[in-house]
Tab-separated table of N, CA and C in Angstrom:
chain	number	residue	atom	x	y	z
A	1	UNK	N	2.616	-46.821	-82.065
A	1	UNK	CA	3.281	-47.056	-80.797
A	1	UNK	C	4.680	-46.441	-80.788
A	2	UNK	N	5.360	-46.516	-81.915
A	2	UNK	CA	6.706	-45.966	-81.971
A	2	UNK	C	6.685	-44.443	-81.835
A	3	UNK	N	5.576	-43.817	-82.244
A	3	UNK	CA	5.479	-42.364	-82.120
A	3	UNK	C	5.363	-41.962	-80.651
A	4	UNK	N	4.633	-42.741	-79.867
A	4	UNK	CA	4.544	-42.454	-78.429
A	4	UNK	C	5.896	-42.658	-77.749
A	5	UNK	N	6.613	-43.683	-78.171
A	5	UNK	CA	7.958	-43.914	-77.624
A	5	UNK	C	8.893	-42.768	-78.006
A	6	UNK	N	8.788	-42.309	-79.240
A	6	UNK	CA	9.607	-41.163	-79.667
A	6	UNK	C	9.249	-39.919	-78.872
A	7	UNK	N	7.972	-39.727	-78.599
A	7	UNK	CA	7.539	-38.578	-77.799
A	7	UNK	C	8.110	-38.661	-76.383
A	8	UNK	N	7.965	-39.815	-75.750
A	8	UNK	CA	8.492	-39.985	-74.387
A	8	UNK	C	10.005	-39.792	-74.342
A	9	UNK	N	10.686	-40.331	-75.325
A	9	UNK	CA	12.141	-40.225	-75.343
A	9	UNK	C	12.591	-38.802	-75.654
A	10	UNK	N	11.907	-38.122	-76.557
A	10	UNK	CA	12.324	-36.757	-76.917
A	10	UNK	C	12.101	-35.782	-75.777
A	11	UNK	N	11.185	-36.080	-74.885
A	11	UNK	CA	10.983	-35.225	-73.715
A	11	UNK	C	12.183	-35.322	-72.777
A	12	UNK	N	12.893	-36.440	-72.809
A	12	UNK	CA	14.052	-36.638	-71.933
A	12	UNK	C	15.350	-36.072	-72.493
A	13	UNK	N	15.308	-35.455	-73.672
A	13	UNK	CA	16.526	-34.866	-74.225
A	13	UNK	C	17.034	-33.772	-73.305
A	14	UNK	N	18.299	-33.544	-73.173
A	14	UNK	CA	19.487	-34.057	-73.842
A	14	UNK	C	20.189	-35.205	-73.118
A	15	UNK	N	19.461	-36.059	-72.416
A	15	UNK	CA	20.074	-37.206	-71.757
A	15	UNK	C	20.736	-38.115	-72.793
A	16	UNK	N	21.879	-38.646	-72.427
A	16	UNK	CA	22.662	-39.451	-73.356
A	16	UNK	C	21.891	-40.669	-73.863
A	17	UNK	N	21.177	-41.365	-72.977
A	17	UNK	CA	20.390	-42.529	-73.392
A	17	UNK	C	19.310	-42.128	-74.391
A	18	UNK	N	18.674	-40.995	-74.139
A	18	UNK	CA	17.608	-40.527	-75.037
A	18	UNK	C	18.172	-40.188	-76.405
A	19	UNK	N	19.334	-39.565	-76.443
A	19	UNK	CA	19.955	-39.186	-77.716
A	19	UNK	C	20.214	-40.422	-78.564
A	20	UNK	N	20.838	-41.428	-77.979
A	20	UNK	CA	21.197	-42.608	-78.759
A	20	UNK	C	19.979	-43.482	-79.074
A	21	UNK	N	18.944	-43.439	-78.240
A	21	UNK	CA	17.712	-44.168	-78.558
A	21	UNK	C	16.997	-43.511	-79.735
A	22	UNK	N	16.930	-42.175	-79.732
A	22	UNK	CA	16.297	-41.463	-80.841
A	22	UNK	C	17.103	-41.603	-82.131
A	23	UNK	N	18.409	-41.751	-82.004
A	23	UNK	CA	19.256	-41.917	-83.179
A	23	UNK	C	18.936	-43.213	-83.918
A	24	UNK	N	18.429	-44.219	-83.202
A	24	UNK	CA	18.091	-45.498	-83.837
A	24	UNK	C	16.755	-45.477	-84.554
A	25	UNK	N	15.964	-44.440	-84.323
A	25	UNK	CA	14.684	-44.330	-85.013
A	25	UNK	C	14.942	-43.861	-86.437
A	26	UNK	N	14.252	-44.447	-87.379
A	26	UNK	CA	14.459	-44.133	-88.789
A	26	UNK	C	14.013	-42.719	-89.146
A	27	UNK	N	14.569	-42.207	-90.216
A	27	UNK	CA	14.241	-40.859	-90.669
A	27	UNK	C	12.781	-40.773	-91.118
A	28	UNK	N	12.237	-41.852	-91.677
A	28	UNK	CA	10.837	-41.828	-92.107
A	28	UNK	C	9.898	-41.646	-90.916
A	29	UNK	N	10.194	-42.308	-89.816
A	29	UNK	CA	9.400	-42.149	-88.598
A	29	UNK	C	9.537	-40.725	-88.070
A	30	UNK	N	10.733	-40.166	-88.137
A	30	UNK	CA	10.974	-38.806	-87.655
A	30	UNK	C	10.168	-37.791	-88.459
A	31	UNK	N	10.126	-37.947	-89.767
A	31	UNK	CA	9.381	-37.008	-90.617
A	31	UNK	C	7.882	-37.101	-90.323
A	32	UNK	N	7.355	-38.319	-90.207
A	32	UNK	CA	5.935	-38.482	-89.881
A	32	UNK	C	5.659	-37.926	-88.487
A	33	UNK	N	6.578	-38.130	-87.557
A	33	UNK	CA	6.466	-37.578	-86.208
A	33	UNK	C	6.362	-36.048	-86.274
A	34	UNK	N	7.162	-35.419	-87.122
A	34	UNK	CA	7.109	-33.957	-87.261
A	34	UNK	C	5.774	-33.516	-87.855
A	35	UNK	N	5.250	-34.257	-88.832
A	35	UNK	CA	3.940	-33.925	-89.393
A	35	UNK	C	2.862	-33.964	-88.301
A	36	UNK	N	2.908	-34.996	-87.466
A	36	UNK	CA	1.932	-35.128	-86.385
A	36	UNK	C	2.103	-33.999	-85.368
A	37	UNK	N	3.338	-33.706	-85.016
A	37	UNK	CA	3.610	-32.631	-84.069
A	37	UNK	C	3.132	-31.283	-84.611
A	38	UNK	N	3.320	-31.054	-85.891
A	38	UNK	CA	2.881	-29.796	-86.482
A	38	UNK	C	1.356	-29.721	-86.601
A	39	UNK	N	0.696	-30.861	-86.725
A	39	UNK	CA	-0.773	-30.854	-86.668
A	39	UNK	C	-1.217	-30.404	-85.283
A	40	UNK	N	-0.547	-30.912	-84.245
A	40	UNK	CA	-0.880	-30.498	-82.883
A	40	UNK	C	-0.653	-29.004	-82.684
A	41	UNK	N	0.431	-28.490	-83.237
A	41	UNK	CA	0.727	-27.059	-83.126
A	41	UNK	C	-0.314	-26.230	-83.868
A	42	UNK	N	-0.885	-26.775	-84.913
A	42	UNK	CA	-1.866	-26.054	-85.725
A	42	UNK	C	-3.266	-26.035	-85.121
A	43	UNK	N	-3.529	-26.897	-84.169
A	43	UNK	CA	-4.875	-26.997	-83.602
A	43	UNK	C	-5.390	-25.668	-83.031
A	44	UNK	N	-4.603	-24.911	-82.255
A	44	UNK	CA	-5.146	-23.638	-81.755
A	44	UNK	C	-5.548	-22.668	-82.871
A	45	UNK	N	-4.778	-22.610	-83.924
A	45	UNK	CA	-5.133	-21.723	-85.040
A	45	UNK	C	-6.371	-22.231	-85.772
A	46	UNK	N	-6.495	-23.540	-85.898
A	46	UNK	CA	-7.685	-24.108	-86.531
A	46	UNK	C	-8.929	-23.805	-85.706
A	47	UNK	N	-8.843	-23.965	-84.404
A	47	UNK	CA	-9.975	-23.640	-83.528
A	47	UNK	C	-10.326	-22.165	-83.640
A	48	UNK	N	-9.309	-21.327	-83.717
A	48	UNK	CA	-9.538	-19.892	-83.869
A	48	UNK	C	-10.278	-19.590	-85.169
A	49	UNK	N	-9.881	-20.244	-86.242
A	49	UNK	CA	-10.535	-20.024	-87.539
A	49	UNK	C	-11.969	-20.580	-87.544
A	50	UNK	N	-12.178	-21.699	-86.874
A	50	UNK	CA	-13.517	-22.294	-86.834
A	50	UNK	C	-14.478	-21.507	-85.943
A	51	UNK	N	-13.947	-20.805	-84.970
A	51	UNK	CA	-14.820	-20.093	-84.035
A	51	UNK	C	-15.149	-18.662	-84.459
A	52	UNK	N	-14.686	-18.248	-85.623
A	52	UNK	CA	-15.001	-16.911	-86.127
A	52	UNK	C	-16.490	-16.858	-86.439
A	53	UNK	N	-17.163	-15.847	-85.892
A	53	UNK	CA	-18.612	-15.770	-86.078
A	53	UNK	C	-19.038	-14.709	-87.092
A	54	UNK	N	-18.097	-13.891	-87.539
A	54	UNK	CA	-18.450	-12.872	-88.529
A	54	UNK	C	-17.372	-12.794	-89.602
A	55	UNK	N	-17.717	-12.200	-90.726
A	55	UNK	CA	-16.767	-12.055	-91.830
A	55	UNK	C	-16.898	-13.179	-92.831
A	56	UNK	N	-15.940	-13.228	-93.746
A	56	UNK	CA	-16.004	-14.229	-94.815
A	56	UNK	C	-15.761	-15.644	-94.303
A	57	UNK	N	-14.949	-15.788	-93.250
A	57	UNK	CA	-14.663	-17.120	-92.722
A	57	UNK	C	-15.912	-17.764	-92.125
A	58	UNK	N	-16.827	-16.956	-91.611
A	58	UNK	CA	-18.054	-17.492	-91.019
A	58	UNK	C	-19.019	-18.001	-92.081
A	59	UNK	N	-18.936	-17.470	-93.302
A	59	UNK	CA	-19.851	-17.859	-94.371
A	59	UNK	C	-19.364	-19.061	-95.177
A	60	UNK	N	-18.140	-19.494	-94.978
A	60	UNK	CA	-17.559	-20.582	-95.748
A	60	UNK	C	-17.948	-21.923	-95.119
A	61	UNK	N	-18.231	-22.894	-95.967
A	61	UNK	CA	-18.560	-24.230	-95.487
A	61	UNK	C	-17.353	-24.848	-94.794
A	62	UNK	N	-17.616	-25.768	-93.895
A	62	UNK	CA	-16.573	-26.394	-93.104
A	62	UNK	C	-15.525	-27.078	-93.970
A	63	UNK	N	-15.945	-27.792	-94.989
A	63	UNK	CA	-15.003	-28.492	-95.859
A	63	UNK	C	-14.018	-27.515	-96.509
A	64	UNK	N	-14.535	-26.413	-97.043
A	64	UNK	CA	-13.672	-25.438	-97.708
A	64	UNK	C	-12.791	-24.697	-96.708
A	65	UNK	N	-13.305	-24.489	-95.516
A	65	UNK	CA	-12.502	-23.853	-94.479
A	65	UNK	C	-11.332	-24.750	-94.085
A	66	UNK	N	-11.590	-26.056	-93.964
A	66	UNK	CA	-10.509	-27.003	-93.659
A	66	UNK	C	-9.494	-27.086	-94.796
A	67	UNK	N	-9.976	-27.074	-96.031
A	67	UNK	CA	-9.071	-27.093	-97.181
A	67	UNK	C	-8.213	-25.821	-97.207
A	68	UNK	N	-8.854	-24.691	-96.982
A	68	UNK	CA	-8.135	-23.415	-96.945
A	68	UNK	C	-7.075	-23.446	-95.847
A	69	UNK	N	-7.469	-23.934	-94.668
A	69	UNK	CA	-6.535	-24.012	-93.548
A	69	UNK	C	-5.356	-24.914	-93.889
A	70	UNK	N	-5.635	-26.050	-94.481
A	70	UNK	CA	-4.572	-26.984	-94.827
A	70	UNK	C	-3.613	-26.390	-95.857
A	71	UNK	N	-4.154	-25.765	-96.892
A	71	UNK	CA	-3.322	-25.251	-97.985
A	71	UNK	C	-2.563	-23.992	-97.586
A	72	UNK	N	-3.225	-23.089	-96.880
A	72	UNK	CA	-2.608	-21.790	-96.612
A	72	UNK	C	-2.054	-21.615	-95.204
A	73	UNK	N	-2.221	-22.598	-94.335
A	73	UNK	CA	-1.625	-22.493	-93.003
A	73	UNK	C	-0.720	-23.686	-92.712
A	74	UNK	N	-1.276	-24.905	-92.783
A	74	UNK	CA	-0.511	-26.084	-92.383
A	74	UNK	C	0.663	-26.371	-93.329
A	75	UNK	N	0.426	-26.403	-94.624
A	75	UNK	CA	1.519	-26.710	-95.563
A	75	UNK	C	2.653	-25.680	-95.512
A	76	UNK	N	2.352	-24.371	-95.521
A	76	UNK	CA	3.459	-23.413	-95.368
A	76	UNK	C	4.187	-23.571	-94.033
A	77	UNK	N	3.443	-23.900	-92.971
A	77	UNK	CA	4.078	-24.122	-91.673
A	77	UNK	C	5.042	-25.299	-91.735
A	78	UNK	N	4.609	-26.382	-92.356
A	78	UNK	CA	5.461	-27.570	-92.485
A	78	UNK	C	6.724	-27.240	-93.281
A	79	UNK	N	6.552	-26.574	-94.397
A	79	UNK	CA	7.706	-26.219	-95.231
A	79	UNK	C	8.659	-25.315	-94.466
A	80	UNK	N	8.103	-24.322	-93.800
A	80	UNK	CA	8.938	-23.382	-93.048
A	80	UNK	C	9.697	-24.088	-91.925
A	81	UNK	N	9.021	-24.942	-91.167
A	81	UNK	CA	9.675	-25.646	-90.060
A	81	UNK	C	10.755	-26.578	-90.589
A	82	UNK	N	10.511	-27.276	-91.688
A	82	UNK	CA	11.521	-28.174	-92.241
A	82	UNK	C	12.740	-27.395	-92.744
A	83	UNK	N	12.519	-26.236	-93.339
A	83	UNK	CA	13.646	-25.409	-93.803
A	83	UNK	C	14.448	-24.884	-92.616
A	84	UNK	N	13.754	-24.430	-91.577
A	84	UNK	CA	14.454	-23.927	-90.388
A	84	UNK	C	15.216	-25.057	-89.706
A	85	UNK	N	14.612	-26.240	-89.609
A	85	UNK	CA	15.326	-27.381	-89.028
A	85	UNK	C	16.575	-27.725	-89.833
A	86	UNK	N	16.485	-27.632	-91.145
A	86	UNK	CA	17.649	-27.906	-91.991
A	86	UNK	C	18.739	-26.867	-91.768
A	87	UNK	N	18.346	-25.599	-91.624
A	87	UNK	CA	19.326	-24.541	-91.375
A	87	UNK	C	19.991	-24.726	-90.013
A	88	UNK	N	19.206	-25.067	-89.017
A	88	UNK	CA	19.756	-25.296	-87.675
A	88	UNK	C	20.698	-26.503	-87.696
A	89	UNK	N	20.315	-27.551	-88.397
A	89	UNK	CA	21.177	-28.738	-88.488
A	89	UNK	C	22.469	-28.405	-89.230
A	90	UNK	N	22.400	-27.558	-90.237
A	90	UNK	CA	23.616	-27.170	-90.953
A	90	UNK	C	24.548	-26.376	-90.036
A	91	UNK	N	23.977	-25.469	-89.260
A	91	UNK	CA	24.796	-24.740	-88.277
A	91	UNK	C	25.390	-25.734	-87.284
A	92	UNK	N	24.617	-26.744	-86.922
A	92	UNK	CA	25.114	-27.795	-86.039
A	92	UNK	C	26.279	-28.559	-86.634
A	93	UNK	N	26.244	-28.785	-87.941
A	93	UNK	CA	27.376	-29.446	-88.614
A	93	UNK	C	28.627	-28.586	-88.482
A	94	UNK	N	28.485	-27.290	-88.674
A	94	UNK	CA	29.632	-26.383	-88.531
A	94	UNK	C	30.167	-26.393	-87.099
A	95	UNK	N	29.248	-26.401	-86.135
A	95	UNK	CA	29.672	-26.448	-84.731
A	95	UNK	C	30.345	-27.778	-84.420
A	96	UNK	N	29.800	-28.868	-84.934
A	96	UNK	CA	30.404	-30.178	-84.670
A	96	UNK	C	31.788	-30.301	-85.298
A	97	UNK	N	31.976	-29.698	-86.456
A	97	UNK	CA	33.324	-29.701	-87.057
A	97	UNK	C	34.295	-28.899	-86.213
A	98	UNK	N	33.830	-27.782	-85.684
A	98	UNK	CA	34.699	-26.956	-84.843
A	98	UNK	C	35.059	-27.679	-83.546
A	99	UNK	N	34.146	-28.507	-83.053
A	99	UNK	CA	34.391	-29.260	-81.823
A	99	UNK	C	34.977	-30.649	-82.094
A	100	UNK	N	35.255	-30.963	-83.354
A	100	UNK	CA	35.822	-32.250	-83.774
A	100	UNK	C	34.968	-33.426	-83.306
A	101	UNK	N	33.674	-33.359	-83.561
A	101	UNK	CA	32.768	-34.436	-83.174
A	101	UNK	C	32.343	-35.239	-84.398
A	102	UNK	N	32.059	-36.531	-84.163
A	102	UNK	CA	31.610	-37.409	-85.243
A	102	UNK	C	30.089	-37.384	-85.307
A	103	UNK	N	29.556	-36.466	-86.080
A	103	UNK	CA	28.111	-36.387	-86.228
A	103	UNK	C	27.796	-35.804	-87.595
A	104	UNK	N	26.852	-36.421	-88.282
A	104	UNK	CA	26.508	-36.003	-89.641
A	104	UNK	C	25.245	-35.155	-89.660
A	105	UNK	N	24.984	-34.554	-90.817
A	105	UNK	CA	23.829	-33.678	-90.997
A	105	UNK	C	22.517	-34.407	-90.720
A	106	UNK	N	22.376	-35.627	-91.245
A	106	UNK	CA	21.119	-36.364	-91.078
A	106	UNK	C	20.821	-36.627	-89.604
A	107	UNK	N	21.834	-36.968	-88.848
A	107	UNK	CA	21.637	-37.214	-87.418
A	107	UNK	C	21.277	-35.915	-86.713
A	108	UNK	N	21.952	-34.837	-87.061
A	108	UNK	CA	21.641	-33.546	-86.442
A	108	UNK	C	20.232	-33.084	-86.801
A	109	UNK	N	19.818	-33.303	-88.037
A	109	UNK	CA	18.473	-32.910	-88.438
A	109	UNK	C	17.442	-33.680	-87.608
A	110	UNK	N	17.688	-34.969	-87.469
A	110	UNK	CA	16.770	-35.806	-86.696
A	110	UNK	C	16.724	-35.349	-85.238
A	111	UNK	N	17.877	-35.076	-84.661
A	111	UNK	CA	17.918	-34.639	-83.270
A	111	UNK	C	17.248	-33.270	-83.095
A	112	UNK	N	17.462	-32.365	-84.050
A	112	UNK	CA	16.813	-31.049	-83.990
A	112	UNK	C	15.301	-31.194	-84.086
A	113	UNK	N	14.848	-32.124	-84.886
A	113	UNK	CA	13.406	-32.360	-85.000
A	113	UNK	C	12.841	-32.815	-83.659
A	114	UNK	N	13.549	-33.677	-82.975
A	114	UNK	CA	13.060	-34.154	-81.687
A	114	UNK	C	13.195	-33.100	-80.583
A	115	UNK	N	14.131	-32.181	-80.711
A	115	UNK	CA	14.252	-31.131	-79.692
A	115	UNK	C	13.093	-30.144	-79.756
A	116	UNK	N	12.364	-30.117	-80.852
A	116	UNK	CA	11.235	-29.199	-80.962
A	116	UNK	C	9.989	-29.707	-80.242
A	117	UNK	N	10.020	-30.925	-79.749
A	117	UNK	CA	8.842	-31.504	-79.114
A	117	UNK	C	8.345	-30.667	-77.937
A	118	UNK	N	9.190	-30.408	-76.980
A	118	UNK	CA	8.772	-29.656	-75.786
A	118	UNK	C	8.291	-28.242	-76.129
A	119	UNK	N	9.055	-27.471	-76.904
A	119	UNK	CA	8.561	-26.126	-77.232
A	119	UNK	C	7.221	-26.139	-77.969
A	120	UNK	N	7.051	-27.056	-78.903
A	120	UNK	CA	5.796	-27.116	-79.649
A	120	UNK	C	4.626	-27.519	-78.747
A	121	UNK	N	4.850	-28.460	-77.847
A	121	UNK	CA	3.782	-28.867	-76.934
A	121	UNK	C	3.429	-27.741	-75.963
A	122	UNK	N	4.438	-27.044	-75.465
A	122	UNK	CA	4.187	-25.909	-74.572
A	122	UNK	C	3.407	-24.830	-75.306
A	123	UNK	N	3.820	-24.534	-76.535
A	123	UNK	CA	3.115	-23.525	-77.327
A	123	UNK	C	1.656	-23.921	-77.530
A	124	UNK	N	1.409	-25.178	-77.852
A	124	UNK	CA	0.046	-25.637	-78.108
A	124	UNK	C	-0.823	-25.500	-76.863
A	125	UNK	N	-0.312	-25.917	-75.721
A	125	UNK	CA	-1.087	-25.835	-74.483
A	125	UNK	C	-1.376	-24.381	-74.121
A	126	UNK	N	-0.360	-23.534	-74.202
A	126	UNK	CA	-0.559	-22.116	-73.873
A	126	UNK	C	-1.519	-21.458	-74.861
A	127	UNK	N	-1.383	-21.771	-76.143
A	127	UNK	CA	-2.251	-21.173	-77.165
A	127	UNK	C	-3.697	-21.637	-77.022
A	128	UNK	N	-3.917	-22.805	-76.474
A	128	UNK	CA	-5.284	-23.261	-76.226
A	128	UNK	C	-5.920	-22.531	-75.042
A	129	UNK	N	-5.084	-22.110	-74.096
A	129	UNK	CA	-5.585	-21.434	-72.905
A	129	UNK	C	-5.763	-19.940	-73.139
A	130	UNK	N	-4.727	-19.301	-73.670
A	130	UNK	CA	-4.792	-17.860	-73.943
A	130	UNK	C	-4.344	-17.610	-75.371
A	131	UNK	N	-4.880	-16.580	-76.004
A	131	UNK	CA	-4.409	-16.259	-77.364
A	131	UNK	C	-2.934	-15.847	-77.327
A	132	UNK	N	-2.167	-16.422	-78.210
A	132	UNK	CA	-0.729	-16.137	-78.249
A	132	UNK	C	-0.313	-15.977	-79.702
A	133	UNK	N	0.620	-15.103	-79.936
A	133	UNK	CA	1.112	-14.831	-81.277
A	133	UNK	C	2.050	-15.955	-81.724
A	134	UNK	N	1.992	-16.285	-83.002
A	134	UNK	CA	2.871	-17.330	-83.544
A	134	UNK	C	4.345	-16.946	-83.480
A	135	UNK	N	4.630	-15.672	-83.325
A	135	UNK	CA	6.020	-15.231	-83.263
A	135	UNK	C	6.752	-15.745	-82.029
A	136	UNK	N	6.018	-16.220	-81.029
A	136	UNK	CA	6.653	-16.799	-79.847
A	136	UNK	C	7.432	-18.067	-80.195
A	137	UNK	N	7.088	-18.673	-81.320
A	137	UNK	CA	7.812	-19.881	-81.735
A	137	UNK	C	9.278	-19.580	-82.037
A	138	UNK	N	9.587	-18.329	-82.393
A	138	UNK	CA	10.983	-17.957	-82.634
A	138	UNK	C	11.812	-18.063	-81.359
A	139	UNK	N	11.191	-17.800	-80.220
A	139	UNK	CA	11.889	-17.918	-78.948
A	139	UNK	C	12.337	-19.358	-78.717
A	140	UNK	N	11.529	-20.289	-79.167
A	140	UNK	CA	11.858	-21.692	-78.981
A	140	UNK	C	13.032	-22.141	-79.855
A	141	UNK	N	13.367	-21.347	-80.852
A	141	UNK	CA	14.530	-21.670	-81.685
A	141	UNK	C	15.804	-21.634	-80.844
A	142	UNK	N	15.873	-20.715	-79.907
A	142	UNK	CA	17.018	-20.640	-78.991
A	142	UNK	C	17.134	-21.930	-78.181
A	143	UNK	N	16.013	-22.437	-77.717
A	143	UNK	CA	15.986	-23.701	-76.975
A	143	UNK	C	16.544	-24.840	-77.830
A	144	UNK	N	16.145	-24.875	-79.091
A	144	UNK	CA	16.621	-25.915	-80.001
A	144	UNK	C	18.133	-25.804	-80.204
A	145	UNK	N	18.651	-24.590	-80.360
A	145	UNK	CA	20.091	-24.401	-80.522
A	145	UNK	C	20.862	-24.872	-79.285
A	146	UNK	N	20.367	-24.525	-78.123
A	146	UNK	CA	21.057	-24.924	-76.894
A	146	UNK	C	21.067	-26.437	-76.752
A	147	UNK	N	19.927	-27.072	-76.982
A	147	UNK	CA	19.882	-28.527	-76.899
A	147	UNK	C	20.751	-29.183	-77.963
A	148	UNK	N	20.795	-28.588	-79.163
A	148	UNK	CA	21.615	-29.147	-80.227
A	148	UNK	C	23.093	-29.128	-79.821
A	149	UNK	N	23.539	-28.052	-79.219
A	149	UNK	CA	24.945	-27.973	-78.789
A	149	UNK	C	25.218	-29.022	-77.711
A	150	UNK	N	24.281	-29.201	-76.782
A	150	UNK	CA	24.458	-30.238	-75.763
A	150	UNK	C	24.514	-31.626	-76.391
A	151	UNK	N	23.706	-31.861	-77.428
A	151	UNK	CA	23.703	-33.150	-78.118
A	151	UNK	C	25.022	-33.370	-78.842
A	152	UNK	N	25.535	-32.328	-79.489
A	152	UNK	CA	26.812	-32.444	-80.207
A	152	UNK	C	27.927	-32.819	-79.240
A	153	UNK	N	27.920	-32.224	-78.067
A	153	UNK	CA	28.973	-32.485	-77.089
A	153	UNK	C	28.926	-33.935	-76.596
A	154	UNK	N	27.760	-34.566	-76.599
A	154	UNK	CA	27.636	-35.957	-76.157
A	154	UNK	C	28.336	-36.907	-77.125
A	155	UNK	N	28.321	-36.593	-78.412
A	155	UNK	CA	28.930	-37.479	-79.403
A	155	UNK	C	30.446	-37.498	-79.245
A	156	UNK	N	31.076	-38.651	-79.550
A	156	UNK	CA	32.540	-38.763	-79.353
A	156	UNK	C	33.324	-37.906	-80.339
A	157	UNK	N	34.531	-37.606	-79.940
A	157	UNK	CA	35.435	-36.836	-80.795
A	157	UNK	C	35.921	-37.708	-81.949
A	158	UNK	N	36.305	-37.037	-83.029
A	158	UNK	CA	36.896	-37.753	-84.165
A	158	UNK	C	38.302	-38.193	-83.800
A	159	UNK	N	38.670	-39.337	-84.333
A	159	UNK	CA	40.045	-39.795	-84.140
A	159	UNK	C	40.916	-39.068	-85.142
A	160	UNK	N	42.092	-38.682	-84.710
A	160	UNK	CA	43.017	-38.012	-85.623
A	160	UNK	C	43.611	-39.049	-86.553
A	161	UNK	N	43.571	-38.728	-87.832
A	161	UNK	CA	44.119	-39.636	-88.830
A	161	UNK	C	45.638	-39.474	-88.887
A	162	UNK	N	46.338	-40.581	-89.139
A	162	UNK	CA	47.797	-40.476	-89.281
A	162	UNK	C	48.141	-39.594	-90.484
A	163	UNK	N	49.120	-38.768	-90.316
A	163	UNK	CA	49.554	-37.897	-91.415
A	163	UNK	C	48.906	-36.514	-91.350
A	164	UNK	N	47.913	-36.361	-90.498
A	164	UNK	CA	47.268	-35.046	-90.332
A	164	UNK	C	47.820	-34.382	-89.083
A	165	UNK	N	47.874	-33.084	-89.140
A	165	UNK	CA	48.369	-32.335	-87.983
A	165	UNK	C	47.261	-32.027	-87.035
């Protein structure tokens, strides 16, 4: 149930209420949410692999085809997306420091993970309708950066400490 609430709330980003509601969700829920979201993103490629009627993929049993898909498509995708989210969150930390905002890496990582919801869902729907290259996901990185900057701006400024200029 919490995953559906996270989905509904992440669609409303960058609204201030949505940002602070998602911030209260634990990191463990966020990581599992990303695993589920990436399974959804992988469905068009899995269907494509299952519908091959010729070649070596057509001769492989379903169990081995699913294992192959999991090991050589889904796991690298998960690792790659988590690394990119970490890089985007790190850039967000640099931007937040430049804007003097009170926001940490963990919060930015979580928010970046939730900003990927709309692009990933759009990609999945379009890929189910028409064949689309996975490279289109790079375009959605721009969307994540823009939303991340809007999220950073929502957070309050740091208070100046006495003795600092």
